[in-house]
Amino acid sequence: MSLKGYKLPQGNEGFDLTPMIDVVFLLIVFFMTVASALTTNKLDLKLAVAEESAIPKDIKDRFTVSVDAEGKFFFGVQELSEQELSSRLAKVVEGNTNIKIVVRAGRMAEHQHVNKILTVCAQNGINDIIFATYQSEL
């Protein structure tokens, strides 16, 4: 078999990168959307500043309970009464006994409201609690 006189097809000899670029742009849009959704699920509170605060290494798998200056309780971003908060935590404890809580209290929140959160946690057998604060600039 002779290849004499056979000409190779002329044209683009590289890869078509258009589909790969489309996929990369879609991934970028996806991660930007997820990142913005994660940051918007936080209640806007002015937390206290602690000089000796430390950033915990692992805060995933923690539920967030917040109290604002008016004494309103929040589970995540959902506002609840003290009784509703207690029943919600009781339901969470049913499925898992190793519940971890982050307490976010506004600077102007009275301690009696923070104490109510701690009491509700204790009544439901939750003892792994950390407090969210801003880290000091010192």
Short mmCIF file of N, CA, C and O in Angstrom, two decimals:
data_model
loop_
_atom_site.label_atom_id
_atom_site.label_comp_id
_atom_site.label_asym_id
_atom_site.label_seq_id
_atom_site.Cartn_x
_atom_site.Cartn_y
_atom_site.Cartn_z
N MET A 1 0.84 -1.16 0.00
CA MET A 1 0.00 0.00 0.00
C MET A 1 0.89 1.23 0.00
O MET A 1 1.72 1.39 0.87
N SER A 2 0.69 2.07 -0.94
CA SER A 2 1.52 3.24 -1.12
C SER A 2 0.72 4.48 -0.75
O SER A 2 -0.46 4.61 -1.07
N LEU A 3 1.39 5.37 -0.08
CA LEU A 3 0.75 6.62 0.32
C LEU A 3 1.17 7.75 -0.61
O LEU A 3 0.96 8.92 -0.29
N LYS A 4 1.74 7.39 -1.71
CA LYS A 4 2.22 8.39 -2.65
C LYS A 4 1.02 9.18 -3.18
O LYS A 4 0.03 8.61 -3.62
N GLY A 5 1.13 10.46 -3.09
CA GLY A 5 0.07 11.30 -3.58
C GLY A 5 -1.02 11.59 -2.55
O GLY A 5 -1.95 12.34 -2.81
N TYR A 6 -0.95 10.97 -1.36
CA TYR A 6 -1.96 11.20 -0.32
C TYR A 6 -1.61 12.46 0.43
O TYR A 6 -0.48 12.65 0.88
N LYS A 7 -2.55 13.35 0.58
CA LYS A 7 -2.32 14.61 1.28
C LYS A 7 -3.08 14.56 2.61
O LYS A 7 -4.22 14.13 2.66
N LEU A 8 -2.41 15.01 3.64
CA LEU A 8 -3.06 15.11 4.95
C LEU A 8 -4.08 16.24 4.93
O LEU A 8 -3.88 17.26 4.27
N PRO A 9 -5.19 16.06 5.62
CA PRO A 9 -6.18 17.13 5.65
C PRO A 9 -5.60 18.38 6.30
O PRO A 9 -4.91 18.29 7.31
N GLN A 10 -5.88 19.50 5.73
CA GLN A 10 -5.40 20.77 6.25
C GLN A 10 -6.46 21.34 7.19
O GLN A 10 -7.65 21.18 6.99
N GLY A 11 -6.02 21.99 8.21
CA GLY A 11 -6.96 22.62 9.12
C GLY A 11 -6.37 22.79 10.51
O GLY A 11 -5.16 22.69 10.71
N ASN A 12 -7.22 22.99 11.46
CA ASN A 12 -6.80 23.20 12.84
C ASN A 12 -6.33 21.87 13.42
O ASN A 12 -7.08 20.92 13.49
N GLU A 13 -5.08 21.83 13.81
CA GLU A 13 -4.53 20.58 14.34
C GLU A 13 -4.56 20.55 15.87
O GLU A 13 -4.06 19.62 16.47
N GLY A 14 -5.11 21.56 16.54
CA GLY A 14 -5.15 21.61 17.99
C GLY A 14 -6.49 21.11 18.53
O GLY A 14 -7.38 20.70 17.79
N PHE A 15 -6.60 21.15 19.85
CA PHE A 15 -7.83 20.75 20.51
C PHE A 15 -8.80 21.92 20.53
O PHE A 15 -8.41 23.07 20.62
N ASP A 16 -10.06 21.61 20.51
CA ASP A 16 -11.09 22.64 20.66
C ASP A 16 -11.30 22.86 22.14
O ASP A 16 -11.84 22.00 22.86
N LEU A 17 -10.86 24.00 22.65
CA LEU A 17 -10.92 24.30 24.09
C LEU A 17 -12.22 24.97 24.51
O LEU A 17 -12.44 25.20 25.69
N THR A 18 -13.09 25.27 23.59
CA THR A 18 -14.32 25.98 23.91
C THR A 18 -15.17 25.24 24.95
O THR A 18 -15.61 25.86 25.93
N PRO A 19 -15.43 23.93 24.81
CA PRO A 19 -16.24 23.27 25.84
C PRO A 19 -15.58 23.29 27.22
O PRO A 19 -16.27 23.45 28.23
N MET A 20 -14.26 23.16 27.28
CA MET A 20 -13.58 23.17 28.57
C MET A 20 -13.67 24.56 29.21
O MET A 20 -13.87 24.68 30.42
N ILE A 21 -13.53 25.60 28.42
CA ILE A 21 -13.64 26.96 28.94
C ILE A 21 -15.06 27.21 29.45
O ILE A 21 -15.26 27.81 30.51
N ASP A 22 -16.07 26.71 28.73
CA ASP A 22 -17.46 26.84 29.19
C ASP A 22 -17.67 26.17 30.54
O ASP A 22 -18.31 26.72 31.43
N VAL A 23 -17.10 24.99 30.70
CA VAL A 23 -17.24 24.26 31.96
C VAL A 23 -16.55 25.03 33.10
O VAL A 23 -17.09 25.14 34.20
N VAL A 24 -15.38 25.57 32.84
CA VAL A 24 -14.66 26.34 33.87
C VAL A 24 -15.48 27.56 34.30
O VAL A 24 -15.60 27.84 35.49
N PHE A 25 -16.05 28.27 33.34
CA PHE A 25 -16.88 29.42 33.69
C PHE A 25 -18.11 29.01 34.48
O PHE A 25 -18.51 29.69 35.42
N LEU A 26 -18.73 27.90 34.13
CA LEU A 26 -19.87 27.42 34.90
C LEU A 26 -19.48 27.07 36.33
O LEU A 26 -20.22 27.33 37.28
N LEU A 27 -18.32 26.45 36.50
CA LEU A 27 -17.84 26.13 37.85
C LEU A 27 -17.58 27.40 38.66
O LEU A 27 -17.89 27.47 39.85
N ILE A 28 -17.00 28.40 38.02
CA ILE A 28 -16.75 29.67 38.71
C ILE A 28 -18.07 30.29 39.17
O ILE A 28 -18.20 30.72 40.32
N VAL A 29 -19.05 30.32 38.31
CA VAL A 29 -20.36 30.88 38.67
C VAL A 29 -20.99 30.07 39.79
O VAL A 29 -21.54 30.63 40.75
N PHE A 30 -20.88 28.75 39.73
CA PHE A 30 -21.44 27.89 40.78
C PHE A 30 -20.80 28.20 42.12
O PHE A 30 -21.49 28.40 43.13
N PHE A 31 -19.47 28.25 42.18
CA PHE A 31 -18.81 28.47 43.46
C PHE A 31 -19.05 29.88 43.99
O PHE A 31 -19.15 30.09 45.20
N MET A 32 -19.16 30.85 43.10
CA MET A 32 -19.47 32.21 43.57
C MET A 32 -20.88 32.26 44.15
O MET A 32 -21.12 32.92 45.17
N THR A 33 -21.82 31.56 43.54
CA THR A 33 -23.19 31.53 44.05
C THR A 33 -23.26 30.84 45.40
O THR A 33 -23.91 31.32 46.33
N VAL A 34 -22.58 29.72 45.54
CA VAL A 34 -22.57 28.99 46.81
C VAL A 34 -21.91 29.82 47.89
O VAL A 34 -22.41 29.89 49.02
N ALA A 35 -20.81 30.48 47.57
CA ALA A 35 -20.11 31.30 48.56
C ALA A 35 -20.99 32.45 49.03
O ALA A 35 -21.03 32.75 50.22
N SER A 36 -21.71 33.09 48.12
CA SER A 36 -22.57 34.19 48.54
C SER A 36 -23.76 33.68 49.35
O SER A 36 -24.21 34.34 50.27
N ALA A 37 -24.27 32.49 49.03
CA ALA A 37 -25.38 31.93 49.80
C ALA A 37 -24.93 31.57 51.21
O ALA A 37 -25.68 31.74 52.17
N LEU A 38 -23.71 31.09 51.36
CA LEU A 38 -23.21 30.74 52.69
C LEU A 38 -23.02 31.97 53.56
O LEU A 38 -23.25 31.93 54.76
N THR A 39 -22.58 33.06 52.98
CA THR A 39 -22.35 34.25 53.77
C THR A 39 -23.63 35.00 54.09
O THR A 39 -23.68 35.75 55.05
N THR A 40 -24.69 34.82 53.31
CA THR A 40 -25.93 35.53 53.59
C THR A 40 -26.79 34.82 54.63
O THR A 40 -27.76 35.39 55.09
N ASN A 41 -26.44 33.60 55.02
CA ASN A 41 -27.21 32.87 56.02
C ASN A 41 -26.74 33.18 57.43
O ASN A 41 -26.85 32.35 58.31
N LYS A 42 -26.23 34.35 57.64
CA LYS A 42 -25.74 34.70 58.96
C LYS A 42 -26.49 35.94 59.44
O LYS A 42 -26.65 36.91 58.70
N LEU A 43 -26.95 35.88 60.66
CA LEU A 43 -27.66 37.00 61.26
C LEU A 43 -26.66 38.11 61.54
O LEU A 43 -25.59 37.87 62.08
N ASP A 44 -27.00 39.34 61.18
CA ASP A 44 -26.09 40.46 61.35
C ASP A 44 -26.15 40.95 62.79
O ASP A 44 -27.10 41.63 63.19
N LEU A 45 -25.15 40.58 63.58
CA LEU A 45 -25.05 41.00 64.97
C LEU A 45 -23.70 41.65 65.21
O LEU A 45 -22.70 41.25 64.61
N LYS A 46 -23.67 42.64 66.07
CA LYS A 46 -22.39 43.22 66.49
C LYS A 46 -21.95 42.44 67.72
O LYS A 46 -22.47 42.62 68.80
N LEU A 47 -20.98 41.55 67.51
CA LEU A 47 -20.52 40.68 68.58
C LEU A 47 -19.52 41.41 69.48
O LEU A 47 -18.92 42.42 69.08
N ALA A 48 -19.32 40.90 70.66
CA ALA A 48 -18.34 41.44 71.59
C ALA A 48 -16.93 41.16 71.08
O ALA A 48 -16.71 40.23 70.31
N VAL A 49 -15.99 41.97 71.52
CA VAL A 49 -14.58 41.77 71.17
C VAL A 49 -13.90 41.16 72.38
O VAL A 49 -14.06 41.62 73.51
N ALA A 50 -13.16 40.08 72.16
CA ALA A 50 -12.46 39.40 73.25
C ALA A 50 -10.96 39.41 72.97
O ALA A 50 -10.52 39.01 71.90
N GLU A 51 -10.19 39.89 73.93
CA GLU A 51 -8.73 39.95 73.76
C GLU A 51 -8.12 38.56 73.68
O GLU A 51 -7.15 38.35 72.97
N GLU A 52 -8.65 37.62 74.40
CA GLU A 52 -8.08 36.28 74.47
C GLU A 52 -8.83 35.29 73.58
O GLU A 52 -8.76 34.09 73.81
N SER A 53 -9.54 35.77 72.58
CA SER A 53 -10.32 34.86 71.75
C SER A 53 -9.41 34.05 70.84
O SER A 53 -8.31 34.47 70.50
N ALA A 54 -9.88 32.86 70.51
CA ALA A 54 -9.15 31.98 69.60
C ALA A 54 -10.13 31.44 68.58
O ALA A 54 -11.29 31.16 68.90
N ILE A 55 -9.67 31.29 67.38
CA ILE A 55 -10.53 30.75 66.33
C ILE A 55 -10.48 29.23 66.43
O ILE A 55 -9.40 28.64 66.36
N PRO A 56 -11.63 28.59 66.63
CA PRO A 56 -11.62 27.12 66.72
C PRO A 56 -11.20 26.50 65.40
O PRO A 56 -11.49 27.03 64.33
N LYS A 57 -10.51 25.37 65.50
CA LYS A 57 -10.03 24.70 64.30
C LYS A 57 -11.17 24.09 63.50
O LYS A 57 -11.12 24.03 62.29
N ASP A 58 -12.20 23.62 64.19
CA ASP A 58 -13.27 22.93 63.50
C ASP A 58 -14.62 23.41 64.03
O ASP A 58 -14.99 23.08 65.15
N ILE A 59 -15.32 24.21 63.23
CA ILE A 59 -16.65 24.67 63.66
C ILE A 59 -17.75 24.09 62.79
O ILE A 59 -18.91 24.44 62.94
N LYS A 60 -17.39 23.19 61.88
CA LYS A 60 -18.44 22.58 61.08
C LYS A 60 -19.26 21.64 61.97
O LYS A 60 -18.81 21.25 63.04
N ASP A 61 -20.42 21.31 61.54
CA ASP A 61 -21.36 20.47 62.29
C ASP A 61 -21.79 21.12 63.59
O ASP A 61 -22.11 20.43 64.56
N ARG A 62 -21.78 22.43 63.66
CA ARG A 62 -22.29 23.15 64.82
C ARG A 62 -23.55 23.90 64.42
O ARG A 62 -23.63 24.45 63.34
N PHE A 63 -24.50 23.90 65.32
CA PHE A 63 -25.72 24.68 65.12
C PHE A 63 -25.51 26.05 65.74
O PHE A 63 -24.86 26.17 66.79
N THR A 64 -26.06 27.07 65.12
CA THR A 64 -25.89 28.43 65.62
C THR A 64 -27.18 28.91 66.27
O THR A 64 -28.25 28.85 65.67
N VAL A 65 -27.04 29.36 67.51
CA VAL A 65 -28.15 29.96 68.25
C VAL A 65 -27.72 31.39 68.59
O VAL A 65 -26.65 31.59 69.14
N SER A 66 -28.56 32.35 68.23
CA SER A 66 -28.21 33.76 68.42
C SER A 66 -29.26 34.46 69.26
O SER A 66 -30.41 34.04 69.33
N VAL A 67 -28.84 35.55 69.89
CA VAL A 67 -29.76 36.41 70.62
C VAL A 67 -29.34 37.85 70.32
O VAL A 67 -28.15 38.17 70.32
N ASP A 68 -30.32 38.70 70.01
CA ASP A 68 -30.00 40.09 69.70
C ASP A 68 -30.25 40.97 70.91
O ASP A 68 -30.59 40.49 72.00
N ALA A 69 -30.08 42.26 70.73
CA ALA A 69 -30.20 43.22 71.84
C ALA A 69 -31.62 43.27 72.41
O ALA A 69 -31.80 43.59 73.59
N GLU A 70 -32.63 42.93 71.60
CA GLU A 70 -34.00 42.94 72.08
C GLU A 70 -34.39 41.65 72.79
O GLU A 70 -35.52 41.50 73.25
N GLY A 71 -33.50 40.67 72.82
CA GLY A 71 -33.79 39.40 73.48
C GLY A 71 -34.49 38.40 72.57
O GLY A 71 -35.06 37.43 73.06
N LYS A 72 -34.45 38.62 71.26
CA LYS A 72 -35.04 37.67 70.32
C LYS A 72 -34.06 36.53 70.06
O LYS A 72 -32.87 36.76 69.87
N PHE A 73 -34.58 35.30 70.06
CA PHE A 73 -33.75 34.12 69.83
C PHE A 73 -33.84 33.70 68.37
O PHE A 73 -34.89 33.80 67.75
N PHE A 74 -32.72 33.21 67.85
CA PHE A 74 -32.65 32.74 66.47
C PHE A 74 -31.94 31.40 66.43
O PHE A 74 -30.90 31.22 67.07
N PHE A 75 -32.52 30.47 65.70
CA PHE A 75 -31.87 29.19 65.41
C PHE A 75 -31.44 29.29 63.95
O PHE A 75 -32.29 29.25 63.07
N GLY A 76 -30.15 29.48 63.72
CA GLY A 76 -29.70 29.84 62.38
C GLY A 76 -30.14 31.27 62.13
O GLY A 76 -29.73 32.18 62.83
N VAL A 77 -31.01 31.47 61.15
CA VAL A 77 -31.56 32.81 60.89
C VAL A 77 -33.05 32.87 61.17
O VAL A 77 -33.68 33.89 60.95
N GLN A 78 -33.61 31.78 61.68
CA GLN A 78 -35.05 31.71 61.95
C GLN A 78 -35.33 32.17 63.38
O GLN A 78 -34.79 31.61 64.34
N GLU A 79 -36.21 33.17 63.52
CA GLU A 79 -36.56 33.67 64.85
C GLU A 79 -37.51 32.70 65.54
O GLU A 79 -38.47 32.22 64.94
N LEU A 80 -37.19 32.38 66.82
CA LEU A 80 -38.00 31.45 67.61
C LEU A 80 -38.20 32.01 69.00
O LEU A 80 -37.39 32.77 69.51
N SER A 81 -39.27 31.58 69.64
CA SER A 81 -39.46 31.90 71.06
C SER A 81 -38.58 30.93 71.87
O SER A 81 -38.01 29.99 71.33
N GLU A 82 -38.51 31.18 73.17
CA GLU A 82 -37.70 30.30 74.03
C GLU A 82 -38.24 28.87 74.00
O GLU A 82 -37.46 27.91 73.94
N GLN A 83 -39.55 28.70 74.02
CA GLN A 83 -40.15 27.36 73.99
C GLN A 83 -39.90 26.68 72.63
O GLN A 83 -39.61 25.49 72.58
N GLU A 84 -40.03 27.45 71.55
CA GLU A 84 -39.77 26.89 70.22
C GLU A 84 -38.31 26.48 70.07
O GLU A 84 -37.99 25.45 69.48
N LEU A 85 -37.41 27.29 70.64
CA LEU A 85 -35.98 26.95 70.61
C LEU A 85 -35.72 25.67 71.37
O LEU A 85 -34.99 24.79 70.90
N SER A 86 -36.35 25.51 72.53
CA SER A 86 -36.18 24.30 73.31
C SER A 86 -36.69 23.07 72.56
O SER A 86 -36.02 22.04 72.52
N SER A 87 -37.85 23.18 71.94
CA SER A 87 -38.38 22.03 71.20
C SER A 87 -37.54 21.73 69.96
O SER A 87 -37.34 20.57 69.60
N ARG A 88 -37.02 22.76 69.30
CA ARG A 88 -36.16 22.54 68.12
C ARG A 88 -34.87 21.82 68.53
O ARG A 88 -34.45 20.88 67.88
N LEU A 89 -34.27 22.25 69.63
CA LEU A 89 -33.05 21.59 70.10
C LEU A 89 -33.34 20.16 70.55
O LEU A 89 -32.52 19.27 70.36
N ALA A 90 -34.51 19.94 71.15
CA ALA A 90 -34.88 18.58 71.55
C ALA A 90 -34.99 17.67 70.34
O ALA A 90 -34.55 16.51 70.38
N LYS A 91 -35.57 18.18 69.25
CA LYS A 91 -35.67 17.38 68.02
C LYS A 91 -34.29 17.09 67.44
O LYS A 91 -34.04 15.99 66.93
N VAL A 92 -33.40 18.06 67.51
CA VAL A 92 -32.05 17.87 66.97
C VAL A 92 -31.29 16.83 67.79
O VAL A 92 -30.57 15.99 67.25
N VAL A 93 -31.48 16.87 69.11
CA VAL A 93 -30.78 15.92 70.00
C VAL A 93 -31.28 14.50 69.79
O VAL A 93 -30.51 13.55 69.96
N GLU A 94 -32.55 14.33 69.40
CA GLU A 94 -33.08 12.98 69.16
C GLU A 94 -32.26 12.22 68.14
O GLU A 94 -32.02 11.05 68.27
N GLY A 95 -31.83 12.90 67.10
CA GLY A 95 -31.08 12.25 66.04
C GLY A 95 -29.60 12.13 66.32
O GLY A 95 -28.92 11.29 65.73
N ASN A 96 -29.07 12.94 67.23
CA ASN A 96 -27.64 12.95 67.48
C ASN A 96 -27.40 13.45 68.90
O ASN A 96 -27.83 14.53 69.27
N THR A 97 -26.67 12.69 69.69
CA THR A 97 -26.41 13.09 71.07
C THR A 97 -25.17 13.96 71.21
O THR A 97 -24.92 14.51 72.27
N ASN A 98 -24.38 14.09 70.15
CA ASN A 98 -23.15 14.89 70.20
C ASN A 98 -23.36 16.24 69.53
O ASN A 98 -22.60 16.64 68.65
N ILE A 99 -24.37 16.96 69.95
CA ILE A 99 -24.70 18.24 69.36
C ILE A 99 -23.71 19.30 69.84
O ILE A 99 -23.35 19.34 71.01
N LYS A 100 -23.31 20.16 68.90
CA LYS A 100 -22.41 21.27 69.22
C LYS A 100 -23.13 22.56 68.86
O LYS A 100 -23.77 22.66 67.83
N ILE A 101 -22.99 23.56 69.72
CA ILE A 101 -23.70 24.83 69.56
C ILE A 101 -22.70 25.98 69.54
O ILE A 101 -21.76 26.00 70.33
N VAL A 102 -22.96 26.95 68.66
CA VAL A 102 -22.26 28.23 68.69
C VAL A 102 -23.28 29.26 69.15
O VAL A 102 -24.34 29.40 68.55
N VAL A 103 -22.98 29.96 70.22
CA VAL A 103 -23.86 31.00 70.73
C VAL A 103 -23.32 32.34 70.24
O VAL A 103 -22.18 32.70 70.51
N ARG A 104 -24.17 33.06 69.50
CA ARG A 104 -23.83 34.39 69.00
C ARG A 104 -24.73 35.37 69.73
O ARG A 104 -25.93 35.36 69.55
N ALA A 105 -24.12 36.20 70.56
CA ALA A 105 -24.89 37.19 71.32
C ALA A 105 -24.40 38.58 70.94
O ALA A 105 -23.20 38.84 70.91
N GLY A 106 -25.34 39.45 70.65
CA GLY A 106 -24.98 40.82 70.33
C GLY A 106 -24.36 41.52 71.52
O GLY A 106 -24.56 41.12 72.67
N ARG A 107 -23.57 42.54 71.25
CA ARG A 107 -22.89 43.28 72.33
C ARG A 107 -23.87 43.82 73.36
O ARG A 107 -23.58 43.86 74.55
N MET A 108 -25.03 44.23 72.89
CA MET A 108 -26.00 44.84 73.79
C MET A 108 -27.02 43.84 74.34
O MET A 108 -27.94 44.22 75.05
N ALA A 109 -26.85 42.56 74.04
CA ALA A 109 -27.77 41.54 74.57
C ALA A 109 -27.54 41.38 76.06
O ALA A 109 -26.40 41.30 76.52
N GLU A 110 -28.62 41.33 76.80
CA GLU A 110 -28.50 41.17 78.25
C GLU A 110 -28.12 39.73 78.58
O GLU A 110 -28.52 38.79 77.89
N HIS A 111 -27.38 39.59 79.65
CA HIS A 111 -26.89 38.26 80.03
C HIS A 111 -28.02 37.30 80.36
O HIS A 111 -27.90 36.10 80.16
N GLN A 112 -29.15 37.82 80.83
CA GLN A 112 -30.27 36.93 81.16
C GLN A 112 -30.75 36.18 79.93
O GLN A 112 -31.17 35.03 80.02
N HIS A 113 -30.66 36.80 78.74
CA HIS A 113 -31.07 36.13 77.51
C HIS A 113 -30.06 35.05 77.10
O HIS A 113 -30.44 33.97 76.64
N VAL A 114 -28.79 35.36 77.27
CA VAL A 114 -27.74 34.36 77.00
C VAL A 114 -27.88 33.20 77.97
O VAL A 114 -27.76 32.03 77.59
N ASN A 115 -28.21 33.52 79.22
CA ASN A 115 -28.39 32.48 80.23
C ASN A 115 -29.57 31.57 79.88
O ASN A 115 -29.54 30.36 80.14
N LYS A 116 -30.61 32.13 79.26
CA LYS A 116 -31.76 31.30 78.84
C LYS A 116 -31.32 30.30 77.78
O LYS A 116 -31.75 29.14 77.79
N ILE A 117 -30.46 30.73 76.85
CA ILE A 117 -29.95 29.80 75.83
C ILE A 117 -29.16 28.68 76.49
O ILE A 117 -29.34 27.50 76.16
N LEU A 118 -28.30 29.03 77.44
CA LEU A 118 -27.50 28.02 78.13
C LEU A 118 -28.39 27.06 78.92
O LEU A 118 -28.14 25.85 78.96
N THR A 119 -29.44 27.58 79.53
CA THR A 119 -30.38 26.74 80.28
C THR A 119 -31.10 25.77 79.35
O THR A 119 -31.24 24.57 79.66
N VAL A 120 -31.57 26.27 78.21
CA VAL A 120 -32.26 25.42 77.23
C VAL A 120 -31.32 24.33 76.73
O VAL A 120 -31.71 23.16 76.59
N CYS A 121 -30.06 24.69 76.47
CA CYS A 121 -29.08 23.69 76.03
C CYS A 121 -28.87 22.64 77.11
O CYS A 121 -28.84 21.43 76.82
N ALA A 122 -28.72 23.07 78.35
CA ALA A 122 -28.50 22.13 79.46
C ALA A 122 -29.70 21.21 79.64
O ALA A 122 -29.55 20.00 79.89
N GLN A 123 -30.91 21.73 79.51
CA GLN A 123 -32.11 20.92 79.65
C GLN A 123 -32.20 19.85 78.58
O GLN A 123 -32.80 18.80 78.78
N ASN A 124 -31.60 20.11 77.42
CA ASN A 124 -31.64 19.15 76.32
C ASN A 124 -30.37 18.31 76.23
O ASN A 124 -30.17 17.58 75.26
N GLY A 125 -29.49 18.41 77.24
CA GLY A 125 -28.30 17.58 77.28
C GLY A 125 -27.17 18.03 76.36
O GLY A 125 -26.30 17.25 76.01
N ILE A 126 -27.19 19.29 75.97
CA ILE A 126 -26.14 19.83 75.10
C ILE A 126 -25.12 20.54 75.98
O ILE A 126 -25.44 21.47 76.70
N ASN A 127 -23.87 20.08 75.91
CA ASN A 127 -22.84 20.69 76.74
C ASN A 127 -21.61 21.15 75.96
O ASN A 127 -20.67 21.67 76.54
N ASP A 128 -21.59 20.96 74.66
CA ASP A 128 -20.47 21.42 73.83
C ASP A 128 -20.89 22.75 73.21
O ASP A 128 -21.52 22.81 72.16
N ILE A 129 -20.52 23.85 73.89
CA ILE A 129 -20.96 25.18 73.50
C ILE A 129 -19.75 26.10 73.40
O ILE A 129 -18.88 26.09 74.27
N ILE A 130 -19.70 26.88 72.33
CA ILE A 130 -18.68 27.92 72.22
C ILE A 130 -19.39 29.24 71.96
O ILE A 130 -20.51 29.27 71.45
N PHE A 131 -18.75 30.34 72.32
CA PHE A 131 -19.30 31.67 72.12
C PHE A 131 -18.56 32.34 70.97
O PHE A 131 -17.33 32.31 70.91
N ALA A 132 -19.32 32.95 70.08
CA ALA A 132 -18.73 33.67 68.95
C ALA A 132 -18.41 35.10 69.40
O ALA A 132 -19.25 35.78 69.98
N THR A 133 -17.19 35.53 69.14
CA THR A 133 -16.76 36.90 69.42
C THR A 133 -15.88 37.36 68.28
O THR A 133 -15.41 36.56 67.46
N TYR A 134 -15.65 38.66 68.23
CA TYR A 134 -14.65 39.19 67.32
C TYR A 134 -13.29 39.06 68.00
O TYR A 134 -13.18 39.22 69.21
N GLN A 135 -12.28 38.80 67.20
CA GLN A 135 -10.94 38.69 67.75
C GLN A 135 -10.37 40.08 67.90
O GLN A 135 -10.55 40.95 67.04
N SER A 136 -9.69 40.32 69.01
CA SER A 136 -9.13 41.62 69.29
C SER A 136 -8.03 41.96 68.29
O SER A 136 -7.32 41.08 67.80
N GLU A 137 -7.87 43.23 68.00
CA GLU A 137 -6.85 43.69 67.06
C GLU A 137 -5.48 43.80 67.73
O GLU A 137 -4.51 44.16 67.08
N LEU A 138 -5.38 43.56 69.03
CA LEU A 138 -4.10 43.73 69.74
C LEU A 138 -3.05 42.78 69.31
O LEU A 138 -3.10 41.70 68.99
#
